[in-house]
Amino acid sequence: MKNAIATSGNVGLRELAIDNENSTMASNAYDYDVITIGGGHNALITSAYLAQAGYKVGVFERRDIIGGAVSTKEIVPGYRFDLGGSAHILIRLTPIVQELKLEDYGLEYIELDPMFFAPFPDGDAVFFYRDEAKTINHLEAKFPGQGEAYARFLNDWRPLMIQIKDYFLSSPSPFELGKKMIRGKSKQVGWFNTFQTLFRPFGQVVDDYFTEEKIKAPLVWMAAQSGPPPTESLSGPFVLWQPLYHEGGVARPKGGSGMLTQAIAKHITAHGGEVHLNAPVEKILVEDGRAVGIQVEGQTYTARVVIAGTHAIETFGKLLPPEHRPRGAKRMRTGNGFAVMLRLALDSPISYIAHPGKDARVALQLLCRDRQQINTAFSDYQKGEPAQDPPIFAMSFSGVDDTLAPPDGEVLWLWGQYFPYELASGNWDDRAEEVSKNILDTFEKYAPGTRSKIVGQLFQHPLWLERELGLYRGNVMHLEMSMDQMFMLRPFLGMANYKTHLKGLYLTGASTHPGGGIMGASGRNAARVVLKDLERKKL
């Protein structure tokens, strides 16, 4: 290994909701109790819980920075760019930050309020605030009747979505899902309408509540961030998640998204664990049907438990010896890319025609004229072409965090969907400039003059995401988030409970339940499974 963060510290601390009274240090037979492959946020979260329970943990990350797709670097002098996920929403609905006491390790969250800002080409704009009542009053004042409709929408679906959220914080099983459905049934909606809505395309669900397209479009565009297009059946829950945004809010770690994973890494080392960088794992070592360690640049490290936080295709298709690869792994689908990100360093703040004030810069910015724009972009994608008129998800976090840019400067990130990994014509190395220019042209219709402010940029297309972040075929969710690869079927049937067919080998990460996004539920769930097996001395 070329570099390592490895500190010794007090071990045996068990100040956790997940506790282990019988934990022991690694025996002489092993280098570690637990080896974790990959340094993404889920892998780190699993490692942190295990280290806090008193086990000796070693994390091995191939890159020179911890965090995987939740990392931050100074790409342009004076400007800090996230390299992957940026908006911290889902993790706010979990107890992870509190259970691991991550504020003690430097994590500081900044609330974003307004949460969402939706400008339109005609100069109109809509805001969604953390406070439900404020949002309802704002919508009602702009579109009479629509604020009341939004209140009804939230109240109808909040009970079920809270149960689904709780289900995400547990190992997936049909029995548990059924229990959550029963507990979350809304009296106002009824069983028949509940199931009918869940099975419908989320782009149609909003028609049951709203008549104004300027409310429908941002709700549907936000829901589309999960992956499936608005026209896909069985996708209703993606838009029904809206009530929980008001529950947990939207936040940003001060200093960048990567400050979350930096804090978790500090937690691990403070509890006696080791975090090794520039340490690419070459293979998982298997003896007598049991995972016993890893090989890194020819060097062997052994452990009672091996946790693969890597992409499932990497784990099953590369790291495991061929004779130990399960057949089901061949059925995993990554799809054909997903999106692109244009990250810009600006010498002055952006200014929207629809709302020049700071609130627009603070919120997550949903630039989508109407639902048809999303459907047309997806149609381009299906033809193997980059979206010609892409809806944009814009973020300017320097509006709340002055550590991201020099004085008076701005970081602006423009996320666009849908952009295929395999193009019908040309390749990403040749077409990157054309596509990034089109995204900026689209944004300038809402905020003219942005181009003249650029002092540096980074364009992350699907091929870049695969090369740099190990995201196969550029899918930031690892595997497609369609219903045939969710819950008990993620990553595939028989491997959904964070365990594998091999004793001692466990999984975590976006390839597992509940999927992609900065939530950490997979990491926490996997830790619970491993701790249970360690306590029962199954390993």
Coordinates of C-alpha atoms in Angstrom, one line a residue:
M1 CA 0.0 0.0 0.0
K2 CA 1.3 3.4 -1.0
N3 CA -0.4 5.4 1.7
A4 CA -2.5 4.7 4.8
I5 CA -4.3 6.5 7.6
A6 CA -3.8 4.1 10.5
T7 CA -4.0 5.3 14.0
S8 CA -4.2 3.4 17.3
G9 CA -6.8 4.5 19.8
N10 CA -9.0 3.4 22.6
V11 CA -11.0 0.4 21.5
G12 CA -14.0 -1.3 23.2
L13 CA -16.3 1.8 23.1
R14 CA -19.8 0.6 22.7
E15 CA -21.8 3.9 23.0
L16 CA -24.2 2.7 20.3
A17 CA -27.8 1.8 19.6
I18 CA -26.2 -1.2 18.0
D19 CA -24.2 -2.7 20.8
N20 CA -22.0 -5.8 21.3
E21 CA -21.2 -7.0 24.8
N22 CA -19.0 -9.9 23.7
S23 CA -16.7 -8.2 21.1
T24 CA -13.1 -9.1 21.1
M25 CA -9.9 -7.9 19.4
A26 CA -8.7 -9.7 16.3
S27 CA -7.2 -13.1 17.3
N28 CA -3.7 -14.0 16.4
A29 CA -5.0 -16.0 13.5
Y30 CA -6.2 -12.9 11.7
D31 CA -4.9 -9.4 10.9
Y32 CA -8.3 -7.9 11.5
D33 CA -11.7 -8.9 12.8
V34 CA -13.2 -7.1 9.8
I35 CA -11.9 -6.0 6.5
T36 CA -14.0 -3.6 4.4
I37 CA -13.4 -3.3 0.7
G38 CA -14.0 0.2 -0.5
G39 CA -14.3 3.6 1.2
G40 CA -17.7 4.8 0.1
H41 CA -20.1 6.2 2.7
N42 CA -22.0 3.0 3.2
A43 CA -18.8 0.9 3.6
L44 CA -17.5 3.5 6.1
I45 CA -20.7 3.5 8.1
T46 CA -20.7 -0.3 8.4
S47 CA -17.0 -0.1 9.5
A48 CA -17.7 2.7 12.0
Y49 CA -20.4 0.7 13.8
L50 CA -18.2 -2.3 14.0
A51 CA -15.2 -0.3 15.2
Q52 CA -17.4 1.4 17.8
A53 CA -18.5 -2.1 19.0
G54 CA -14.9 -2.9 19.7
Y55 CA -13.9 -4.9 16.6
K56 CA -10.6 -4.3 14.8
V57 CA -11.5 -2.9 11.4
G58 CA -9.4 -2.3 8.3
V59 CA -10.8 -0.3 5.4
F60 CA -9.1 -0.6 2.0
E61 CA -9.7 2.1 -0.6
R62 CA -8.1 2.1 -4.1
R63 CA -8.3 5.9 -4.5
D64 CA -6.2 8.6 -2.8
I65 CA -9.2 10.1 -1.1
I66 CA -11.8 8.5 1.1
G67 CA -15.5 8.7 0.5
G68 CA -16.2 7.1 -2.9
A69 CA -18.9 9.1 -4.6
V70 CA -19.3 11.2 -1.4
S71 CA -16.0 13.1 -1.6
T72 CA -14.8 16.7 -2.1
K73 CA -11.6 18.1 -3.7
E74 CA -10.2 21.4 -4.6
I75 CA -10.4 21.0 -8.4
V76 CA -10.0 24.7 -9.3
P77 CA -7.7 26.7 -7.0
G78 CA -9.8 28.1 -4.2
Y79 CA -13.0 26.2 -5.2
R80 CA -14.1 22.9 -3.6
F81 CA -16.0 20.5 -5.8
D82 CA -18.0 17.5 -4.8
L83 CA -17.1 14.5 -6.9
G84 CA -20.4 12.7 -6.5
G85 CA -23.5 13.1 -4.3
S86 CA -24.1 16.6 -3.0
A87 CA -27.6 17.1 -1.4
H88 CA -27.9 15.4 2.0
I89 CA -31.6 14.5 2.3
L90 CA -32.1 10.8 3.0
I91 CA -29.4 10.5 5.7
R92 CA -31.4 13.1 7.7
L93 CA -34.1 10.5 8.0
T94 CA -31.8 8.1 9.8
P95 CA -30.2 8.0 13.3
I96 CA -26.7 7.5 11.9
V97 CA -25.2 10.9 12.6
Q98 CA -26.5 10.7 16.2
E99 CA -25.5 7.1 16.8
L100 CA -22.0 7.6 15.6
K101 CA -21.7 11.1 17.1
L102 CA -20.3 12.4 13.9
E103 CA -20.4 16.0 15.1
D104 CA -17.6 15.1 17.5
Y105 CA -15.5 14.2 14.4
G106 CA -16.0 17.5 12.6
L107 CA -19.3 17.1 10.7
E108 CA -21.4 20.3 10.7
Y109 CA -24.6 20.4 8.7
I110 CA -26.0 23.5 7.2
E111 CA -29.8 23.6 6.7
L112 CA -31.1 24.6 3.3
D113 CA -34.3 26.6 3.5
P114 CA -36.0 27.1 1.0
M115 CA -35.5 23.4 0.1
F116 CA -36.5 23.7 -3.5
F117 CA -36.8 26.5 -6.1
A118 CA -38.5 26.0 -9.4
P119 CA -38.1 28.9 -11.9
F120 CA -39.9 29.0 -15.2
P121 CA -39.1 30.6 -18.6
D122 CA -42.0 33.1 -18.2
G123 CA -40.3 34.6 -15.2
D124 CA -42.6 32.8 -12.6
A125 CA -41.2 30.7 -9.8
V126 CA -42.3 28.4 -7.0
F127 CA -40.6 27.6 -3.7
F128 CA -40.9 24.6 -1.4
Y129 CA -39.9 25.4 2.2
R130 CA -39.0 23.1 5.1
D131 CA -42.1 24.3 6.9
E132 CA -45.2 22.7 5.4
A133 CA -47.6 25.5 6.4
K134 CA -45.3 28.1 4.7
T135 CA -45.2 26.0 1.6
I136 CA -48.9 25.5 1.5
N137 CA -49.6 29.2 2.0
H138 CA -47.1 30.1 -0.7
L139 CA -48.7 27.7 -3.2
E140 CA -52.2 28.8 -2.3
A141 CA -51.4 32.4 -2.8
K142 CA -50.0 31.8 -6.3
F143 CA -52.5 29.1 -7.4
P144 CA -55.8 29.1 -5.4
G145 CA -56.7 25.6 -4.5
Q146 CA -53.3 24.2 -5.1
G147 CA -52.0 24.8 -1.6
E148 CA -54.9 22.9 -0.2
A149 CA -54.2 20.1 -2.7
Y150 CA -50.6 20.0 -1.6
A151 CA -51.7 19.7 2.0
R152 CA -54.0 16.8 1.1
F153 CA -51.2 15.2 -0.9
L154 CA -48.8 15.3 2.1
N155 CA -51.4 14.1 4.6
D156 CA -52.6 11.2 2.4
W157 CA -49.2 9.7 1.9
R158 CA -47.1 10.7 5.0
P159 CA -48.1 7.6 7.1
L160 CA -47.2 5.1 4.4
M161 CA -43.9 6.8 3.5
I162 CA -42.8 6.9 7.1
Q163 CA -43.3 3.2 7.2
I164 CA -41.4 2.7 3.9
K165 CA -38.6 4.8 5.4
D166 CA -38.5 2.5 8.4
Y167 CA -38.4 -0.4 6.1
F168 CA -35.4 1.0 4.4
L169 CA -33.7 0.9 7.8
S170 CA -34.1 -2.9 8.1
S171 CA -33.1 -5.9 6.1
P172 CA -35.6 -6.5 3.3
S173 CA -38.2 -9.2 3.5
P174 CA -41.7 -9.6 2.1
F175 CA -43.1 -10.1 5.6
E176 CA -41.7 -6.8 6.9
L177 CA -42.8 -5.0 3.8
G178 CA -46.3 -6.3 4.3
K179 CA -46.4 -5.2 7.9
K180 CA -45.2 -1.7 6.9
M181 CA -47.9 -1.4 4.3
I182 CA -50.6 -2.3 6.8
R183 CA -49.4 0.1 9.4
G184 CA -49.0 2.9 6.9
K185 CA -52.4 2.6 5.2
S186 CA -54.1 6.0 5.0
K187 CA -57.8 6.1 6.0
Q188 CA -58.3 8.9 3.4
V189 CA -56.9 6.9 0.5
G190 CA -58.1 3.3 1.2
W191 CA -56.6 0.0 0.2
F192 CA -57.7 0.0 -3.5
N193 CA -56.5 3.5 -4.2
T194 CA -53.2 2.9 -2.3
F195 CA -52.2 -0.1 -4.4
Q196 CA -53.4 1.5 -7.6
T197 CA -51.3 4.6 -6.9
L198 CA -48.2 2.6 -6.0
F199 CA -48.4 0.7 -9.2
R200 CA -48.9 3.7 -11.5
P201 CA -46.1 5.8 -13.2
F202 CA -45.2 8.6 -10.8
G203 CA -45.6 11.2 -13.6
Q204 CA -49.3 10.5 -13.5
V205 CA -49.8 10.3 -9.8
V206 CA -49.6 14.1 -9.4
D207 CA -52.7 14.4 -11.7
D208 CA -54.8 13.0 -8.8
Y209 CA -54.1 16.1 -6.7
F210 CA -53.0 19.1 -8.9
T211 CA -54.2 21.0 -11.9
E212 CA -51.2 23.4 -12.1
E213 CA -48.3 22.2 -14.2
K214 CA -45.9 24.5 -12.3
I215 CA -46.5 22.4 -9.3
K216 CA -46.6 19.0 -11.0
A217 CA -43.3 19.6 -13.0
P218 CA -41.0 20.2 -10.0
L219 CA -42.5 17.4 -8.0
V220 CA -42.0 14.9 -10.9
W221 CA -38.5 16.2 -11.7
M222 CA -37.5 15.7 -8.1
A223 CA -38.9 12.2 -8.1
A224 CA -37.0 11.4 -11.3
Q225 CA -33.7 11.8 -9.4
S226 CA -34.3 8.2 -8.2
G227 CA -33.7 6.8 -11.7
P228 CA -36.8 5.5 -13.4
P229 CA -38.6 7.8 -15.9
P230 CA -42.0 9.3 -15.0
T231 CA -43.7 6.9 -17.5
E232 CA -42.5 3.7 -15.8
S233 CA -45.1 1.6 -14.1
L234 CA -44.7 0.6 -10.4
S235 CA -42.9 3.8 -9.7
G236 CA -45.6 5.8 -7.8
P237 CA -43.6 5.8 -4.5
F238 CA -40.9 8.0 -6.0
V239 CA -43.1 11.0 -6.0
L240 CA -45.0 10.0 -2.8
W241 CA -41.8 10.5 -0.9
Q242 CA -42.4 14.2 -1.0
P243 CA -43.8 14.4 2.6
L244 CA -40.5 13.2 4.1
Y245 CA -38.6 16.1 2.6
H246 CA -40.5 18.3 5.1
E247 CA -39.7 15.8 7.9
G248 CA -35.9 15.6 7.5
G249 CA -35.2 18.7 5.4
V250 CA -32.3 19.3 3.1
A251 CA -28.8 20.0 4.4
R252 CA -25.2 20.3 3.4
P253 CA -22.0 19.4 5.3
K254 CA -20.0 22.6 5.8
G255 CA -16.9 22.3 3.6
G256 CA -18.4 19.9 1.1
S257 CA -20.3 16.6 0.8
G258 CA -17.0 14.8 1.6
M259 CA -17.0 16.1 5.1
L260 CA -19.5 13.4 6.0
T261 CA -17.1 10.6 4.9
Q262 CA -14.1 12.4 6.4
A263 CA -15.9 12.5 9.8
I264 CA -16.8 8.8 9.5
A265 CA -13.1 7.9 8.7
K266 CA -12.0 9.9 11.8
H267 CA -14.5 8.0 13.9
I268 CA -13.1 4.7 12.6
T269 CA -9.5 5.5 13.4
A270 CA -10.5 7.0 16.8
H271 CA -11.9 3.6 17.7
G272 CA -8.8 1.7 16.7
G273 CA -9.6 1.0 13.1
E274 CA -7.4 1.6 10.1
V275 CA -8.2 3.4 6.8
H276 CA -5.8 2.6 4.0
L277 CA -5.7 4.7 0.8
N278 CA -4.1 3.9 -2.5
A279 CA -4.9 0.3 -1.6
P280 CA -6.6 -1.4 -4.5
V281 CA -8.0 -4.8 -3.6
E282 CA -7.2 -7.4 -6.3
K283 CA -9.2 -10.3 -5.1
I284 CA -11.1 -11.8 -2.2
L285 CA -9.4 -14.8 -0.7
V286 CA -11.6 -17.9 -0.2
E287 CA -10.8 -21.1 1.6
D288 CA -13.2 -24.0 2.1
G289 CA -16.2 -21.9 1.1
R290 CA -15.4 -19.1 3.4
A291 CA -14.0 -15.6 2.7
V292 CA -10.8 -15.2 4.8
G293 CA -9.2 -12.0 3.5
I294 CA -8.1 -10.0 0.6
Q295 CA -5.0 -9.5 -1.6
V296 CA -3.7 -5.9 -2.1
E297 CA -0.8 -5.4 -4.6
G298 CA 0.4 -8.9 -3.9
Q299 CA 0.1 -8.6 -0.1
T300 CA -2.4 -10.7 1.9
Y301 CA -4.6 -9.5 4.7
T302 CA -6.8 -11.8 6.7
A303 CA -10.0 -11.3 8.7
R304 CA -12.9 -13.1 10.3
V305 CA -15.3 -11.0 8.2
V306 CA -14.9 -9.4 4.7
I307 CA -17.4 -6.7 3.8
A308 CA -17.6 -5.7 0.1
G309 CA -18.7 -2.1 -0.2
T310 CA -17.8 -2.1 -3.9
H311 CA -20.1 -2.2 -6.9
A312 CA -21.8 -5.6 -7.0
I313 CA -20.4 -6.2 -10.5
E314 CA -16.9 -5.6 -9.1
T315 CA -17.5 -7.9 -6.2
F316 CA -19.0 -10.8 -8.0
G317 CA -17.5 -10.3 -11.4
K318 CA -13.9 -9.5 -10.6
L319 CA -12.9 -9.8 -6.9
L320 CA -14.3 -13.2 -6.3
P321 CA -12.4 -16.1 -7.9
P322 CA -14.4 -17.5 -10.9
E323 CA -15.3 -20.7 -9.2
H324 CA -17.0 -18.8 -6.4
R325 CA -19.1 -16.5 -8.5
P326 CA -22.9 -17.1 -8.1
R327 CA -25.0 -17.5 -11.3
G328 CA -27.5 -14.8 -10.3
A329 CA -24.8 -12.2 -10.6
K330 CA -25.1 -12.3 -14.4
R331 CA -28.6 -11.0 -14.2
M332 CA -27.7 -7.7 -12.6
R333 CA -28.6 -4.7 -14.8
T334 CA -26.7 -1.4 -14.7
G335 CA -28.6 0.2 -17.6
N336 CA -27.1 2.5 -20.2
G337 CA -25.8 5.4 -18.1
F338 CA -28.0 7.9 -16.3
A339 CA -26.8 11.5 -16.1
V340 CA -24.0 14.0 -16.4
M341 CA -22.8 16.7 -14.0
L342 CA -21.2 20.0 -15.1
R343 CA -19.4 21.6 -12.1
L344 CA -18.5 25.3 -12.5
A345 CA -16.3 27.7 -10.6
L346 CA -17.6 31.2 -11.0
D347 CA -16.1 34.6 -10.1
S348 CA -19.5 35.9 -8.9
P349 CA -22.9 34.5 -7.8
I350 CA -25.5 33.4 -10.3
S351 CA -28.7 35.5 -10.7
Y352 CA -32.0 34.0 -11.9
I353 CA -34.5 36.1 -13.9
A354 CA -37.3 34.6 -11.9
H355 CA -35.8 35.4 -8.5
P356 CA -32.5 37.3 -8.3
G357 CA -32.5 37.0 -4.5
K358 CA -30.4 34.7 -2.3
D359 CA -33.2 32.3 -1.6
A360 CA -32.9 30.9 -5.2
R361 CA -29.2 30.2 -4.6
V362 CA -29.8 28.5 -1.3
A363 CA -32.4 26.1 -2.5
L364 CA -32.0 23.1 -4.7
Q365 CA -33.0 24.4 -8.1
L366 CA -35.4 22.4 -10.3
L367 CA -35.2 23.7 -13.8
C368 CA -38.0 21.9 -15.6
R369 CA -40.6 23.6 -17.8
D370 CA -43.1 20.7 -17.7
R371 CA -43.3 17.0 -17.5
Q372 CA -43.1 16.7 -21.3
Q373 CA -39.5 18.1 -21.1
I374 CA -38.5 15.1 -18.9
N375 CA -40.3 12.6 -21.2
T376 CA -38.6 14.1 -24.3
A377 CA -35.2 13.9 -22.7
F378 CA -35.8 10.3 -21.8
S379 CA -36.9 9.6 -25.4
D380 CA -33.5 11.0 -26.7
Y381 CA -31.8 8.7 -24.2
Q382 CA -33.6 5.7 -25.5
K383 CA -32.4 6.5 -29.0
G384 CA -28.8 6.5 -27.7
E385 CA -28.5 10.3 -27.9
P386 CA -27.8 12.8 -25.1
A387 CA -30.9 14.8 -24.1
Q388 CA -31.1 17.8 -26.5
D389 CA -33.3 19.9 -24.1
P390 CA -32.4 18.5 -20.7
P391 CA -34.2 19.5 -17.5
I392 CA -31.6 20.6 -15.0
F393 CA -31.1 20.1 -11.3
A394 CA -28.8 23.0 -10.2
M395 CA -27.0 23.5 -7.0
S396 CA -25.1 26.6 -5.7
F397 CA -24.1 25.7 -2.2
S398 CA -21.7 28.6 -1.8
G399 CA -24.9 30.5 -1.2
V400 CA -24.8 29.0 2.3
D401 CA -21.2 27.9 2.7
D402 CA -18.4 30.4 2.1
T403 CA -15.7 27.7 2.5
L404 CA -16.5 26.4 -1.0
A405 CA -15.3 29.4 -3.1
P406 CA -13.2 32.5 -2.7
P407 CA -14.9 35.8 -1.5
D408 CA -17.6 36.8 -4.0
G409 CA -17.1 33.5 -5.9
E410 CA -19.6 30.7 -6.5
V411 CA -19.7 27.0 -7.1
L412 CA -22.5 26.0 -9.5
W413 CA -23.3 22.4 -10.3
L414 CA -25.6 21.4 -13.1
W415 CA -27.0 17.9 -13.1
G416 CA -28.8 16.7 -16.3
Q417 CA -30.7 13.6 -17.2
Y418 CA -30.9 11.5 -19.4
F419 CA -27.5 10.8 -21.0
P420 CA -26.5 7.3 -22.2
Y421 CA -23.2 5.6 -21.6
E422 CA -23.2 4.0 -25.0
L423 CA -23.9 6.6 -27.6
A424 CA -25.6 5.9 -31.0
S425 CA -23.0 8.1 -32.6
G426 CA -19.5 9.1 -31.4
N427 CA -18.1 8.6 -27.9
W428 CA -17.9 10.7 -24.8
D429 CA -14.3 11.7 -25.3
D430 CA -15.3 13.4 -28.5
R431 CA -18.8 14.7 -27.5
A432 CA -18.1 16.0 -24.0
E433 CA -17.6 19.6 -25.1
E434 CA -20.7 19.6 -27.2
V435 CA -22.9 18.2 -24.5
S436 CA -21.5 20.4 -21.7
K437 CA -22.1 23.5 -23.9
N438 CA -25.7 22.5 -24.4
I439 CA -26.3 22.1 -20.7
L440 CA -24.8 25.6 -20.0
D441 CA -26.9 27.1 -22.9
T442 CA -30.0 25.6 -21.3
F443 CA -29.1 27.0 -17.9
E444 CA -28.4 30.5 -19.3
K445 CA -32.1 30.8 -20.4
Y446 CA -32.8 31.0 -16.7
A447 CA -29.7 32.8 -15.5
P448 CA -28.2 34.9 -18.4
G449 CA -24.5 35.8 -18.1
T450 CA -23.4 32.7 -16.2
R451 CA -20.9 31.7 -19.0
S452 CA -19.0 34.9 -18.6
K453 CA -18.4 34.2 -14.9
I454 CA -16.7 30.8 -15.4
V455 CA -13.1 30.5 -14.2
G456 CA -12.9 26.7 -14.2
Q457 CA -15.0 23.6 -14.7
L458 CA -15.2 19.8 -14.4
F459 CA -17.5 17.8 -16.7
Q460 CA -18.5 14.4 -15.4
H461 CA -20.1 12.3 -18.1
P462 CA -21.0 8.6 -17.8
L463 CA -17.6 7.4 -19.0
W464 CA -15.8 9.7 -16.6
L465 CA -17.9 8.3 -13.7
E466 CA -16.9 4.8 -14.7
R467 CA -13.2 5.6 -15.0
E468 CA -12.8 7.8 -11.9
L469 CA -15.4 6.5 -9.5
G470 CA -15.9 2.9 -10.5
L471 CA -19.5 3.4 -11.4
Y472 CA -20.1 0.8 -14.1
R473 CA -21.6 2.3 -17.3
G474 CA -22.0 5.6 -15.5
N475 CA -24.9 4.6 -13.3
V476 CA -24.7 6.5 -10.0
M477 CA -27.2 4.1 -8.4
H478 CA -24.9 1.2 -9.3
L479 CA -27.8 -1.0 -10.5
E480 CA -31.0 0.3 -12.1
M481 CA -33.6 1.3 -9.5
S482 CA -36.5 -0.5 -11.2
M483 CA -38.9 -2.7 -9.1
D484 CA -37.2 -5.9 -10.3
Q485 CA -34.0 -4.8 -8.6
M486 CA -35.4 -3.4 -5.4
F487 CA -36.1 -4.6 -1.9
M488 CA -35.6 -8.4 -1.7
L489 CA -34.3 -8.5 -5.3
R490 CA -31.3 -6.1 -4.8
P491 CA -28.7 -6.9 -6.0
F492 CA -30.4 -10.2 -7.0
L493 CA -32.5 -12.9 -5.4
G494 CA -30.6 -14.7 -2.6
M495 CA -28.2 -11.9 -1.9
A496 CA -30.5 -9.3 -0.5
N497 CA -29.9 -9.5 3.2
Y498 CA -26.3 -8.2 3.1
K499 CA -25.1 -11.8 3.3
T500 CA -23.7 -13.8 0.4
H501 CA -23.4 -17.5 -0.5
L502 CA -20.0 -17.6 1.2
K503 CA -19.6 -17.6 4.9
G504 CA -17.8 -14.5 6.2
L505 CA -18.6 -12.4 3.1
Y506 CA -21.1 -9.6 3.4
L507 CA -22.3 -6.7 1.2
T508 CA -23.1 -3.1 1.6
G509 CA -23.4 -0.1 -0.7
A510 CA -25.8 1.2 -3.4
S511 CA -25.9 -2.2 -5.0
T512 CA -27.9 -3.4 -2.0
H513 CA -31.2 -2.5 -0.4
P514 CA -32.4 0.3 -0.4
G515 CA -30.2 1.5 -3.3
G516 CA -28.5 4.7 -4.2
G517 CA -28.4 8.1 -2.7
I518 CA -26.7 9.5 0.4
M519 CA -28.7 7.7 3.0
G520 CA -26.3 5.2 4.7
A521 CA -29.2 2.8 5.5
S522 CA -27.4 0.0 3.7
G523 CA -24.3 0.6 5.8
R524 CA -26.2 0.6 9.0
N525 CA -28.3 -2.4 8.1
A526 CA -25.2 -4.4 7.1
A527 CA -23.5 -3.6 10.4
R528 CA -26.5 -4.9 12.3
V529 CA -26.4 -8.2 10.3
V530 CA -22.6 -8.6 10.8
L531 CA -22.8 -7.7 14.5
K532 CA -25.6 -10.2 15.1
D533 CA -23.5 -13.0 13.4
L534 CA -20.4 -12.1 15.4
E535 CA -22.3 -12.1 18.7
R536 CA -23.8 -15.5 17.9
K537 CA -20.3 -16.6 17.0
K538 CA -21.3 -17.7 13.6
L539 CA -18.0 -16.4 12.2

